[in-house]
Coordinates of N, CA, C and O in Angstrom, one line a residue:
X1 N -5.2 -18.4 -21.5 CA -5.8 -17.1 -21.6 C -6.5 -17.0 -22.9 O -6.2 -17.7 -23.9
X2 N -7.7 -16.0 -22.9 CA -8.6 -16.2 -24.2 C -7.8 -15.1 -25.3 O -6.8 -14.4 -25.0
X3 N -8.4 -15.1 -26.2 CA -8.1 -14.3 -27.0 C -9.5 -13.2 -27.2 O -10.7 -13.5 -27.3
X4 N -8.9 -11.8 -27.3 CA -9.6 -10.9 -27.4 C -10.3 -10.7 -28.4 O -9.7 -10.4 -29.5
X5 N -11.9 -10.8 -28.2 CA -12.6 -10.1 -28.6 C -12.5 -8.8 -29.6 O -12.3 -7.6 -29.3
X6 N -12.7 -9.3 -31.0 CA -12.2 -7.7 -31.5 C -13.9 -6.8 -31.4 O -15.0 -7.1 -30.9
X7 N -13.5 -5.5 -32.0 CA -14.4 -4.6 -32.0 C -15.0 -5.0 -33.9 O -14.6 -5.8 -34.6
X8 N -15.8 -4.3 -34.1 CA -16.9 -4.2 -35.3 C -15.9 -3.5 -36.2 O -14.9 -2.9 -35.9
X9 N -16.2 -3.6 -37.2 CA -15.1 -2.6 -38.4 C -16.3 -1.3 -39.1 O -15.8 -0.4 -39.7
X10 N -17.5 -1.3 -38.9 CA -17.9 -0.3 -39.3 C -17.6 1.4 -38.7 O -18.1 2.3 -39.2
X11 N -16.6 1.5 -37.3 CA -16.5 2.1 -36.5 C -15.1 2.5 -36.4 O -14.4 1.5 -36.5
X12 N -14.4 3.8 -36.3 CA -13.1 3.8 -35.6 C -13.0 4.7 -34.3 O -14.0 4.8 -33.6
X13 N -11.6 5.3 -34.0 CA -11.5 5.8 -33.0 C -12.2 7.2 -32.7 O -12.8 7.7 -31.7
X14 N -11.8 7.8 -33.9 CA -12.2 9.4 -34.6 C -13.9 8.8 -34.1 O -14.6 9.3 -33.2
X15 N -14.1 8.1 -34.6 CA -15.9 8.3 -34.9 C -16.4 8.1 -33.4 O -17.5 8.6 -33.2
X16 N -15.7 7.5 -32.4 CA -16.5 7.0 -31.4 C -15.9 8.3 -30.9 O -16.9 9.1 -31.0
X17 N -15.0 9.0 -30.4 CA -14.7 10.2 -29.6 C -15.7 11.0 -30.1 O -16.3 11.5 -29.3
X18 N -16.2 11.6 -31.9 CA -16.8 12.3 -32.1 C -18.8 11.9 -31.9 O -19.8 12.6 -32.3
X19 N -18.7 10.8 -31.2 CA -20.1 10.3 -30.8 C -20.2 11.1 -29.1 O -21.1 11.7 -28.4
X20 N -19.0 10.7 -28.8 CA -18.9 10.7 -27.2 C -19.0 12.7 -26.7 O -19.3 13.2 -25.6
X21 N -18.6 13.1 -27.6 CA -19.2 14.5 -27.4 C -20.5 15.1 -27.8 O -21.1 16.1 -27.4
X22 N -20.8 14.2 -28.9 CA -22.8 14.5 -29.1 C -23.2 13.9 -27.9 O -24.2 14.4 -27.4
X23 N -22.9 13.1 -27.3 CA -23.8 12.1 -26.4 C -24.3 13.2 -25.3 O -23.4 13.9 -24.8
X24 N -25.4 13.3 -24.9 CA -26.1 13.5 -23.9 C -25.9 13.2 -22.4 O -26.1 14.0 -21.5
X25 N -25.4 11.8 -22.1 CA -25.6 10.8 -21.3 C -23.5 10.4 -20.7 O -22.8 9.5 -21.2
X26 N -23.2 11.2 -19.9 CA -21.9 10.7 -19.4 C -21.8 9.4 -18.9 O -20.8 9.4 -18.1
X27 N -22.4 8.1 -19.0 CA -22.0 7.1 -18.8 C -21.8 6.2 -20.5 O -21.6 5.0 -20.7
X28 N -22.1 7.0 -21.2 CA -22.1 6.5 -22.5 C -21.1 7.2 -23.2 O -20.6 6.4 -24.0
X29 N -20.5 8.5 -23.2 CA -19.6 8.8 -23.6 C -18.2 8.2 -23.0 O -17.1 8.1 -23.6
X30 N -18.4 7.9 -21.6 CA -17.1 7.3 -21.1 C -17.0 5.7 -21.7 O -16.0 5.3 -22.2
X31 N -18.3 4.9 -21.7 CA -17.6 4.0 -22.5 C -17.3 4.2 -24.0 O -16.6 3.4 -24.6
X32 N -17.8 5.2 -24.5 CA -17.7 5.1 -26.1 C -16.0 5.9 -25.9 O -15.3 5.7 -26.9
X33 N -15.7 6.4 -25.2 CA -14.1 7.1 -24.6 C -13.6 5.7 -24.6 O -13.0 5.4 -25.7
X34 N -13.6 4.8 -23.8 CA -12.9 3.7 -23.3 C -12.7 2.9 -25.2 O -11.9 2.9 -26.1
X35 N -14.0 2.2 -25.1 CA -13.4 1.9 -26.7 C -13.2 2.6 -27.7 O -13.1 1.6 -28.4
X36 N -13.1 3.4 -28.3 CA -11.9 4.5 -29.1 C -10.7 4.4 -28.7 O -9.8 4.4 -29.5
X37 N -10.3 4.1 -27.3 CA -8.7 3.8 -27.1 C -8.2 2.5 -27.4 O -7.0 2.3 -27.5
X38 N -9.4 1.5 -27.4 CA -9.0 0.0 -28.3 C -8.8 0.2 -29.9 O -7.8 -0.2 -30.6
X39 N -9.6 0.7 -30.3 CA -9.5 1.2 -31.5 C -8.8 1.5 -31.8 O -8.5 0.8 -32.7
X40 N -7.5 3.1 -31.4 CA -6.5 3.6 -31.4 C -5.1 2.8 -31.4 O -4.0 3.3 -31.6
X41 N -5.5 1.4 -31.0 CA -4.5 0.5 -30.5 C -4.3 0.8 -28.7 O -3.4 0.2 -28.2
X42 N -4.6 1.1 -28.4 CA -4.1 0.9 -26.7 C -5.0 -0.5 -26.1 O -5.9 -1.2 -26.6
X43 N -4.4 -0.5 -24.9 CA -4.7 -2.2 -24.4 C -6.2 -1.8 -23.8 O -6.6 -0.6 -23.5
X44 N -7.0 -3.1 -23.6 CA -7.9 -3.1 -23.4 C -7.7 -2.7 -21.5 O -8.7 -2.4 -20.9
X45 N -6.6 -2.7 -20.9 CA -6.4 -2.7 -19.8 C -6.4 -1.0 -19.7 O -7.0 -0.6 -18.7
X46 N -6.0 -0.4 -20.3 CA -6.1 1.5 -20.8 C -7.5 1.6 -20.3 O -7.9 1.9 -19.3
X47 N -8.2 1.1 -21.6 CA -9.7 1.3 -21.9 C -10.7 0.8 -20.4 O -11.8 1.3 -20.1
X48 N -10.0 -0.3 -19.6 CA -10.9 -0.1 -18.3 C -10.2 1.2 -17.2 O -11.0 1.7 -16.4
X49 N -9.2 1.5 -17.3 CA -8.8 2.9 -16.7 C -9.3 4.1 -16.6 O -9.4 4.9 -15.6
X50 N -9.9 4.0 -18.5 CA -10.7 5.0 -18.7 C -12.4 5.2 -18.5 O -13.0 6.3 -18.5
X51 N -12.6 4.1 -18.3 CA -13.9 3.8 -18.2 C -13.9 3.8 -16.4 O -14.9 3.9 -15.7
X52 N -13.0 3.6 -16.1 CA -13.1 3.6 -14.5 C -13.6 2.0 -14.3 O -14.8 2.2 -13.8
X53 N -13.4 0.8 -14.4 CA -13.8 -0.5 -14.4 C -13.4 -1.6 -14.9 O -12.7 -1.4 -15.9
X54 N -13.6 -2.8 -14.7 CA -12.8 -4.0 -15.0 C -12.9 -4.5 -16.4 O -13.6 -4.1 -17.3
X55 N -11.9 -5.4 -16.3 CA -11.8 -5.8 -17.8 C -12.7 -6.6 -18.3 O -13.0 -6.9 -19.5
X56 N -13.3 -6.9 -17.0 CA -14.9 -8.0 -17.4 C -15.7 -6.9 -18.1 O -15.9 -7.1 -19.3
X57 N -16.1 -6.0 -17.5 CA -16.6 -4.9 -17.8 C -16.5 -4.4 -19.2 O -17.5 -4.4 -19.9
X58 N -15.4 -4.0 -19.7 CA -15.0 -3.7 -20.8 C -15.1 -4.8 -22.4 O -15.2 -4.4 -23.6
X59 N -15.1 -6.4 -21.6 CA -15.7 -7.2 -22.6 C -17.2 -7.1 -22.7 O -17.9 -7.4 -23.8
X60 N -17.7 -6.8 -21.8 CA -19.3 -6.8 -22.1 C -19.1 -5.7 -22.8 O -19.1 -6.0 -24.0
X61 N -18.8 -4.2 -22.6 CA -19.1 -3.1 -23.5 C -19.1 -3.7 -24.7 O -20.2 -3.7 -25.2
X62 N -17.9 -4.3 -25.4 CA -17.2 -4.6 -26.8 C -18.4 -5.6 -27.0 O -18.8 -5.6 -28.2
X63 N -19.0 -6.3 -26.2 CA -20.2 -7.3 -26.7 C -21.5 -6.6 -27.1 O -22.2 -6.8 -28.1
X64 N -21.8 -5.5 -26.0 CA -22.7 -4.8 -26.4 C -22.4 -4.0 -27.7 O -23.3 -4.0 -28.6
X65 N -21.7 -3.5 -27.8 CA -21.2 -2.4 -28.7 C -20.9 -3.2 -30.3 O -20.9 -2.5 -31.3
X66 N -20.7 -4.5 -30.2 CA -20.6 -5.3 -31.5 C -22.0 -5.9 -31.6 O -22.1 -6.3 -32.8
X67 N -23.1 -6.3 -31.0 CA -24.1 -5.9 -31.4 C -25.0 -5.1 -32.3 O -25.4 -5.2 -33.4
X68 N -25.1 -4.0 -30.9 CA -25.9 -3.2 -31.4 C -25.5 -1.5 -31.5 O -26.1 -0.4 -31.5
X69 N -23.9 -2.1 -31.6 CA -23.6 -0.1 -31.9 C -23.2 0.4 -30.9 O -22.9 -0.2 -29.9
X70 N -23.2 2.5 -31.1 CA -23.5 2.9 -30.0 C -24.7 2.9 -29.1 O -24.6 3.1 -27.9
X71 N -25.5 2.8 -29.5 CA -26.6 2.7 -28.7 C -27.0 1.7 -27.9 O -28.1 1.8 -27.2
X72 N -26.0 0.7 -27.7 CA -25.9 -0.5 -27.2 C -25.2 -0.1 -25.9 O -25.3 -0.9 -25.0
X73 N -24.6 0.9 -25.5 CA -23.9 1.6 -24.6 C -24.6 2.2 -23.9 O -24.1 2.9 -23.0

């Protein structure tokens, strides 16, 4: 099994929940929802719950999102 992918350190949980209620766009607040609960410490398996989708899924967000931010979402 691999080892997980961490998240960016410019970012925490607070910041991405308080992005995900500016956001415009309900498929970008649910993922910026889903990672905020990695952040928080919950499992990455939470964070596809919350996002409604797989864990493949949820590594790509973390890839996009360690890129290029929220806006990568």
């Amino acid at each position: 099994m691999g080892q997980a992918i961490g998240l960016r350190e410019d970012f925490d949980g607070s910041a991405l929940r308080r992005l995900a209620r500016l956001s415009k766009s309900a498929p970008q607040a649910r993922r910026l929802l889903a990672l905020a609960q990695i952040y928080d410490g919950g499992s990455r398996s939470e964070a596809a719950r919350i996002g409604g989708v797989t864990l493949q899924i949820v590594r790509d967000w973390v890839m996009r999102f360690n890129a290029r931010g929220p806006d990568g979402l």
